GROMACS .gro file of C-alpha atoms in nm:
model
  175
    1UNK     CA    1  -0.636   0.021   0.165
    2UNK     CA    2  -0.755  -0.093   0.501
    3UNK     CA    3  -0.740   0.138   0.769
    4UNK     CA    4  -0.600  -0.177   0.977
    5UNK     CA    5  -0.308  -0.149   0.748
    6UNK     CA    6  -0.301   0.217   0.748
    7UNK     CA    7  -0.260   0.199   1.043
    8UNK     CA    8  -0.013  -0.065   1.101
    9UNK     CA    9   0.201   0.095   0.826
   10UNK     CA   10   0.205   0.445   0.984
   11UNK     CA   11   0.343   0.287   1.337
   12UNK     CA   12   0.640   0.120   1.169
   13UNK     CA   13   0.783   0.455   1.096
   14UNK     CA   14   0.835   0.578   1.402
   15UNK     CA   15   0.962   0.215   1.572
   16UNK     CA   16   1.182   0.204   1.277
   17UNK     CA   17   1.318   0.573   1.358
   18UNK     CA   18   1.321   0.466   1.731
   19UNK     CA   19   1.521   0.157   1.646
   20UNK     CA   20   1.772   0.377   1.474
   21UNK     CA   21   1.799   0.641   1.709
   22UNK     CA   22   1.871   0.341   1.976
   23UNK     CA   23   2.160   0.163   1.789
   24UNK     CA   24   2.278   0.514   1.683
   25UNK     CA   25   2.367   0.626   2.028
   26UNK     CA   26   2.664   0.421   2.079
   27UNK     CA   27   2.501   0.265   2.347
   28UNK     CA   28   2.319  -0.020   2.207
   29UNK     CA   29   2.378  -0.271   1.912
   30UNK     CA   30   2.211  -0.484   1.683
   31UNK     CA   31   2.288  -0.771   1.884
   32UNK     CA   32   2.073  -0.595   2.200
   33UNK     CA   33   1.795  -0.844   2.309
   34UNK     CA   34   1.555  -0.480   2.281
   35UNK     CA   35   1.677  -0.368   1.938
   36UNK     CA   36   1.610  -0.745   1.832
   37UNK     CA   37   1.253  -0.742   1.959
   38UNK     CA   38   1.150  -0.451   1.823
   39UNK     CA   39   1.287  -0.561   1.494
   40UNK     CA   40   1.108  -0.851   1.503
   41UNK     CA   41   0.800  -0.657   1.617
   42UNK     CA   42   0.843  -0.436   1.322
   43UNK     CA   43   0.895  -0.685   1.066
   44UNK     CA   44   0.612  -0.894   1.204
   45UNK     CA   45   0.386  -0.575   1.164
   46UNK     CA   46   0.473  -0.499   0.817
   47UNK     CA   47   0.388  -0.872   0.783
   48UNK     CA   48   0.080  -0.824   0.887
   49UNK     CA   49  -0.005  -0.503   0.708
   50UNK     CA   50   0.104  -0.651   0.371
   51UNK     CA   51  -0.127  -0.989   0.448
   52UNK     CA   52  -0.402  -0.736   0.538
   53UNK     CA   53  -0.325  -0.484   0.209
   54UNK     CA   54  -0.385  -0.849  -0.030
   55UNK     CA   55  -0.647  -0.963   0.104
   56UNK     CA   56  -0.824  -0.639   0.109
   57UNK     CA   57  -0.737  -0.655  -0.274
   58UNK     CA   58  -0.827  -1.004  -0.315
   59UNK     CA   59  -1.166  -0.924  -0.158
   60UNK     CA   60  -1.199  -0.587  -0.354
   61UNK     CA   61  -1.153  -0.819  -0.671
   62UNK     CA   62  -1.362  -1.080  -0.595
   63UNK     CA   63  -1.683  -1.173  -0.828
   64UNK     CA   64  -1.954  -1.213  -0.518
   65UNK     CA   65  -1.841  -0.774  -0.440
   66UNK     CA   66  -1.924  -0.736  -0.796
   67UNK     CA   67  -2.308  -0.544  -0.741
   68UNK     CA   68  -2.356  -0.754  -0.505
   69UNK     CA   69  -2.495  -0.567  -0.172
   70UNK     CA   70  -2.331  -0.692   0.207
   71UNK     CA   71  -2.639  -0.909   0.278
   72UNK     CA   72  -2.590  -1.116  -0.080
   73UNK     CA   73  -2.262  -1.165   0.003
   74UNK     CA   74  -2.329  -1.318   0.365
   75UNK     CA   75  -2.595  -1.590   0.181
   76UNK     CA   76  -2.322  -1.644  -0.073
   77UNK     CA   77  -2.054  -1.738   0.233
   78UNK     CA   78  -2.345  -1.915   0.398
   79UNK     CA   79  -2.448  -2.121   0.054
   80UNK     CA   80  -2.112  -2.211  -0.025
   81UNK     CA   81  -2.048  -2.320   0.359
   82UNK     CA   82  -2.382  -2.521   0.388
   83UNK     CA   83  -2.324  -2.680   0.041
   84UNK     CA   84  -2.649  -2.541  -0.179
   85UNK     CA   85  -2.876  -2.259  -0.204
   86UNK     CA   86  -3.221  -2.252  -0.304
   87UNK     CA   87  -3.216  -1.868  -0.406
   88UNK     CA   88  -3.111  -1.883  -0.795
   89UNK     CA   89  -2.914  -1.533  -0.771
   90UNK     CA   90  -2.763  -1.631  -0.437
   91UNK     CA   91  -2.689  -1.939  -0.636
   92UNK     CA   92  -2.539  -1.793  -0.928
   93UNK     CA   93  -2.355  -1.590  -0.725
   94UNK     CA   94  -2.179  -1.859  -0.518
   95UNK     CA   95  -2.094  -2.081  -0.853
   96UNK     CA   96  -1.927  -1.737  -0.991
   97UNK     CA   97  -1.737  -1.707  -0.688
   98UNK     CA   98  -1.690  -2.123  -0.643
   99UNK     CA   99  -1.539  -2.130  -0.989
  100UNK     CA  100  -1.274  -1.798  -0.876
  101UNK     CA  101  -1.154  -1.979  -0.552
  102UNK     CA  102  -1.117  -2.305  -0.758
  103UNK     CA  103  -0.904  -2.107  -0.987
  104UNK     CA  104  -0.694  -1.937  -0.726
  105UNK     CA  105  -0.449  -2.265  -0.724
  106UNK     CA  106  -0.131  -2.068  -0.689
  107UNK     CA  107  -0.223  -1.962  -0.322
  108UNK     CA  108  -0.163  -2.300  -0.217
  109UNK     CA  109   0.173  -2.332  -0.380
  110UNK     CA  110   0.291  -1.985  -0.250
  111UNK     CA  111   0.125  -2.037   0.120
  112UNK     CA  112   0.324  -2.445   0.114
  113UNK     CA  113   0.675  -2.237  -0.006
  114UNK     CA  114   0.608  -1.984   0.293
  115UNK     CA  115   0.522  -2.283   0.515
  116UNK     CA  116   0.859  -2.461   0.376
  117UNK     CA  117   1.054  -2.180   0.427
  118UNK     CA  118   0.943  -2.071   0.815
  119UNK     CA  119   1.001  -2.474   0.880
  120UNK     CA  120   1.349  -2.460   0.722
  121UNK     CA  121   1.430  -2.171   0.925
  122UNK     CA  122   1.306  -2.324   1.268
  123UNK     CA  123   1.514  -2.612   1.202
  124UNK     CA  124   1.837  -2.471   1.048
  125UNK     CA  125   1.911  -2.196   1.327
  126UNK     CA  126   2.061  -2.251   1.633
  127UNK     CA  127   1.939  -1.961   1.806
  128UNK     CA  128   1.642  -1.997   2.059
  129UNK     CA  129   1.471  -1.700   1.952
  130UNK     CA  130   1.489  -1.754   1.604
  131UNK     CA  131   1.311  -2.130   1.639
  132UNK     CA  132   1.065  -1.988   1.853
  133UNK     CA  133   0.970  -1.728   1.629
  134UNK     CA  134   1.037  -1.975   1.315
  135UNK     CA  135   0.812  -2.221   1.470
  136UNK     CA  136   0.512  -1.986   1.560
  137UNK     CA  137   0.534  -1.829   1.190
  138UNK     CA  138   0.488  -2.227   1.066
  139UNK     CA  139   0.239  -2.265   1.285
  140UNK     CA  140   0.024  -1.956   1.145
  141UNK     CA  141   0.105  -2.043   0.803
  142UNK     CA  142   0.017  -2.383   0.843
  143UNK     CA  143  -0.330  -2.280   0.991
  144UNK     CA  144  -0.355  -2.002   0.668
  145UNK     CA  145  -0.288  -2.286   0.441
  146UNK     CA  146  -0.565  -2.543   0.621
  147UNK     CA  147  -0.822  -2.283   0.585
  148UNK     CA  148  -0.741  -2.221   0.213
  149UNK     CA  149  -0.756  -2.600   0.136
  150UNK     CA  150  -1.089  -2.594   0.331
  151UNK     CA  151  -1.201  -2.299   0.142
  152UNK     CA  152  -1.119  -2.470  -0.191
  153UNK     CA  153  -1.285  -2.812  -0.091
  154UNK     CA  154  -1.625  -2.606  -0.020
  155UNK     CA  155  -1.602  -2.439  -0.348
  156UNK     CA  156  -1.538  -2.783  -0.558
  157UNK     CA  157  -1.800  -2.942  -0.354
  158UNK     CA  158  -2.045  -2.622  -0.392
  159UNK     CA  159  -1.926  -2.673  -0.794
  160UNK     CA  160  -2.058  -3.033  -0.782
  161UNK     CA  161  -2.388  -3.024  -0.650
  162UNK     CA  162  -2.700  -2.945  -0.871
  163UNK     CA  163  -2.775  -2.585  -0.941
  164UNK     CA  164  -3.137  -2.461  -0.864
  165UNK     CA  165  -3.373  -2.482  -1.172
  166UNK     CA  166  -3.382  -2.108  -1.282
  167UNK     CA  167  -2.975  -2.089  -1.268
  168UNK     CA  168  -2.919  -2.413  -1.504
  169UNK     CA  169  -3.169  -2.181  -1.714
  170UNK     CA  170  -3.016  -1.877  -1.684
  171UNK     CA  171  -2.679  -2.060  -1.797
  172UNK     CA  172  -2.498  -2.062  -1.433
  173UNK     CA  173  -2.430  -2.375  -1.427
  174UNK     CA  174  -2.494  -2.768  -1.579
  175UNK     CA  175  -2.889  -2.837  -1.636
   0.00000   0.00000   0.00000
């Protein structure tokens, strides 16, 4: 786990407690504008934690990490951002991990229901709030989902270019 999720996790228990120990005093309600923020806050944290906890997995999982030491992994991002690599382990490397974000097509589809579902939300409520919040959460999703396409553009372009000489050998990719 991340520590940025650690740590995200460990302050929802106590505004979660807090929350409780506000509504529990008689004095407040669910319906206070407070207790409403800070259950928004907390939700939206956990949010974040959880987005944070999968893509630390995704990342842990991922075939560039696989022996493949921090600087490889920056001139795989840079190869499959540029387009081509003249380094045939760099460029075996990106193809492994072109061919794993190609693959990854149900990201899209979950990341559009998301999308869907925050717009659905933002126009189905009549409360302020609500369409605000609604609206920003399409908004970030939306963005999420651009850079996902983008990723997965890179990768099928990376996939179509020629491979150096000495990966076609090796058998990374077509001769």
């Amino acid at each position: 786990m991340t520590r940025a999720a650690v740590v995200l996790l460990a302050a929802t228990v106590p505004a979660t407690f807090a929350i409780g120990m506000l509504i529990s005093d008689g004095k407040r309600d669910a319906g206070d504008p407070l207790i409403r923020l800070l259950l928004l806050l907390v939700t939206a944290t956990l949010g974040v934690a959880v987005i944070l906890l999968i893509n630390a997995w995704m990342t842990r999982n991922s075939s560039v990490s696989d022996g493949a030491d921090p600087a490889s992994r920056r001139r795989v991002k840079a190869a499959l951002r540029d387009g081509s690599s003249t380094d045939p382990q760099i460029d075996a490397l990106a193809r492994k991990e072109a061919e794993r974000q190609v693959r990854r097509r149900w990201v899209f589809w979950a990341l559009g229901a998301v999308l869907a579902l925050q717009m659905l939300n933002a126009i189905s409520t009549d409360r302020t709030s609500a369409r605000w919040t609604s609206g920003l959460g399409a908004v970030v999703w939306a963005v999420v989902l651009y850079q996902h396409w983008r990723t997965t553009q890179r990768a099928r372009r990376y996939l179509a270019g020629p491979p150096t000489a000495e990966t076609a050998e090796a058998g990374h990719g077509p001769a």
